[in-house]
Coordinates of C-alpha atoms in Angstrom, one line a residue:
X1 CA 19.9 6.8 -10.9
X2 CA 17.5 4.9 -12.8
X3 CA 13.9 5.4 -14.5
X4 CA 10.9 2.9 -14.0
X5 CA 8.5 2.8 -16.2
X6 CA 5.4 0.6 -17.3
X7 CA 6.6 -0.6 -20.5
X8 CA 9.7 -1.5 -18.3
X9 CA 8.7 -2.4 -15.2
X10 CA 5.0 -2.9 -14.9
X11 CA 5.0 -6.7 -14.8
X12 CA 7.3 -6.8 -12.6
X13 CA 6.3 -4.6 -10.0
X14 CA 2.8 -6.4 -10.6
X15 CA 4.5 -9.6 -9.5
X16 CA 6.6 -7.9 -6.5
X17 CA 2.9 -7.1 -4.9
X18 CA 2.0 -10.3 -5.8
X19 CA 5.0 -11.4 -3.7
X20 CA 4.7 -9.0 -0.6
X21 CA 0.8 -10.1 -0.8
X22 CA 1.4 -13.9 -0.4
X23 CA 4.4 -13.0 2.6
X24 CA 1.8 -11.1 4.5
X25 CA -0.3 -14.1 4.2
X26 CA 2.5 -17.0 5.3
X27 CA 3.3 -14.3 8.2
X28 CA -0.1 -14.1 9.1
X29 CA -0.8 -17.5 9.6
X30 CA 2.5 -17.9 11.5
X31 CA 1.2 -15.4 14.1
X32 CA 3.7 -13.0 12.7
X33 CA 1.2 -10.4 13.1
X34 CA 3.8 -7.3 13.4
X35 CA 5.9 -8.3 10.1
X36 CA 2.0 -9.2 8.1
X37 CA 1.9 -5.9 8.6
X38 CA 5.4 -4.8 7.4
X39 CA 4.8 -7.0 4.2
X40 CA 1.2 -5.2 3.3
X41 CA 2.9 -2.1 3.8
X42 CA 5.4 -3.0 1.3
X43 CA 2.5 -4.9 -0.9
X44 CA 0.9 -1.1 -0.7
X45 CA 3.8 1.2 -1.6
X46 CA 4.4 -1.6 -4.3
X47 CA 0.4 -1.3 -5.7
X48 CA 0.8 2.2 -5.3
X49 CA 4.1 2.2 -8.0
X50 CA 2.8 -0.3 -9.7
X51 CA -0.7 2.2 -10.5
X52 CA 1.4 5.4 -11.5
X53 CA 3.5 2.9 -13.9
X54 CA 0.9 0.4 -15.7
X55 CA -2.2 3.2 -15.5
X56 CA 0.1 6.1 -17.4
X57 CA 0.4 5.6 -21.2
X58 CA -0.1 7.0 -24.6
X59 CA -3.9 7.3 -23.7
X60 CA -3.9 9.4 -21.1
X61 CA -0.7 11.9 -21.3
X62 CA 2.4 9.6 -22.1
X63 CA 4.4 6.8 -19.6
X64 CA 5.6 8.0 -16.8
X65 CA 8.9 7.8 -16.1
X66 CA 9.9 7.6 -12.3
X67 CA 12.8 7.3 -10.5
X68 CA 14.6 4.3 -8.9
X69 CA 15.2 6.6 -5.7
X70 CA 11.1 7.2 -5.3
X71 CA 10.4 7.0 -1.8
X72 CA 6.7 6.2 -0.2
X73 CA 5.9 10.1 0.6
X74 CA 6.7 10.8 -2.9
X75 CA 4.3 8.5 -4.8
X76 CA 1.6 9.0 -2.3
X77 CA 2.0 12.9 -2.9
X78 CA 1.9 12.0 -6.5
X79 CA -1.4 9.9 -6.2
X80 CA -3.0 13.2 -4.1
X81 CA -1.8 15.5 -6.7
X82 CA -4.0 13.2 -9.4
X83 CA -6.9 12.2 -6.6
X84 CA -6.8 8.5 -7.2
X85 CA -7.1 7.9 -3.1
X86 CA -10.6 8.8 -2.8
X87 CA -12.7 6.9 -4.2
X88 CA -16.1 6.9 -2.9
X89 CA -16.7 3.9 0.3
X90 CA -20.6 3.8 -0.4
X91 CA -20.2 0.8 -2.4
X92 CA -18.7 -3.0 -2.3
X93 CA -14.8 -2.9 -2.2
X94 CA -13.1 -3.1 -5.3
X95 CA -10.4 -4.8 -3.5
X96 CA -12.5 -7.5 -2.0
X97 CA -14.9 -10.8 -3.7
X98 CA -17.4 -10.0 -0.9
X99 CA -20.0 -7.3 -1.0
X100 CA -18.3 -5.9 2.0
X101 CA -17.6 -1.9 1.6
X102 CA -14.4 -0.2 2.4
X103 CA -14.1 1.1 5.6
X104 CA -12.1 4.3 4.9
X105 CA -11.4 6.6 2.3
X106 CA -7.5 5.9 1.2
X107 CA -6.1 9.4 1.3
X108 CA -7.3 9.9 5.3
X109 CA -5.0 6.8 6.1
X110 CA -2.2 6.7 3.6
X111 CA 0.5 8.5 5.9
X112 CA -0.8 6.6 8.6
X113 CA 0.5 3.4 7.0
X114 CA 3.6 5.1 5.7
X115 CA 4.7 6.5 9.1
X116 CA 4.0 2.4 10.3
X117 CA 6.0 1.2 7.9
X118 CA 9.0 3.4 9.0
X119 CA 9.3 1.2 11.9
X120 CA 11.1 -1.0 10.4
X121 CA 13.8 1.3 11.1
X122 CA 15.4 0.4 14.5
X123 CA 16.5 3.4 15.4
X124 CA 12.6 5.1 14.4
X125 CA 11.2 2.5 16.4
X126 CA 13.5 3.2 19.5
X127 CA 12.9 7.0 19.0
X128 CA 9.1 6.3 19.4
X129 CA 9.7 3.6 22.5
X130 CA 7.5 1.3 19.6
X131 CA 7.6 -2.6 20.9
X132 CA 6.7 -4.6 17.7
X133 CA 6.3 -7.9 19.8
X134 CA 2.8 -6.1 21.2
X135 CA 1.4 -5.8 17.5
X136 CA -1.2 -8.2 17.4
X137 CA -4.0 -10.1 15.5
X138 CA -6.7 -7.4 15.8
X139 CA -3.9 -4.2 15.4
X140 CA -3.3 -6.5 11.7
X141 CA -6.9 -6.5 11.0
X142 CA -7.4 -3.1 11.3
X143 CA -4.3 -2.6 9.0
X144 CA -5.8 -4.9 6.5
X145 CA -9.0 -2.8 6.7
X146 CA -6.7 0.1 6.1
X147 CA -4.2 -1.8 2.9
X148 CA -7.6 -2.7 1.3
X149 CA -9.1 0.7 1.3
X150 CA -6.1 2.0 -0.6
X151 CA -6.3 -0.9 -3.1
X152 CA -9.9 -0.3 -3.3
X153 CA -9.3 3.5 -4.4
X154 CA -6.6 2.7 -6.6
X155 CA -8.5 -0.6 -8.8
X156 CA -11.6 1.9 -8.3
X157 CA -9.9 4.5 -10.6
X158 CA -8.2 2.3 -13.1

């Protein structure tokens, strides 16, 4: 097993988002609403890693040092345990160039999006009779709503 860490891998995992952020985008505009959606989820569990690795260093109690094996449930227990998932949605989005607000606050949402993104499993998806050919444009805009109040919380506590 392996250790990430910001000094390490912080630019990387800034470009991975980067990367899951412009797929989403291409996916979207393909009508690939269902696997936008699988690529933001990826883009958030990515932002989320990415947070905990680049935001932790000598000023604020030493780098972190996480494991390669870090699954989503894990770093999203670690961002509750340090409250960086509820920032306040009474103001414009940090995530956004609009003056739109967030429309929820992260941590209500966060498994939410991680039990979604476990349908990328076949067999999770047959378990819960899920058809990802009926995801469509509005069930991705809602999810964007949801990927961009996480991002919000976390650029609003950096």
């Amino acid at each position: 097993m392996g250790i990430l860490t910001g000094t390490h891998h912080g630019d990387a995992a800034t470009k991975l988002l980067g990367f899951y952020q412009d797929r989403a985008h291409e996916l979207e505009q393909a009508g690939q609403y269902f696997m936008a959606a699988i690529a933001l989820s990826f883009a958030l569990e990515t932002a989320v890693l990415a947070y905990l690795l680049v935001e932790f260093g000598e000023e604020n109690g030493g780098e972190l040092e996480i494991p390669d094996r870090v699954n989503m449930a894990e770093l999203l227990e670690a961002c509750n345990e340090i409250d960086v998932l509820s920032a306040p949605i009474n103001e414009p989005s940090h995530a956004r160039e609009d003056d739109q607000r967030p429309k929820h606050i992260a941590r209500d949402l966060v498994d939410k999006i991680r039990r979604f993104r476990n349908l990328i499993h076949p067999a999770v998806a047959l378990r819960q009779n899920y058809d990802p050919s009926a995801f469509d444009r509005e069930e991705l805009a809602e999810f964007r709503t949801m990927y961009e109040s996480v991002i919000h919380s976390l650029l609003f506590y950096i």
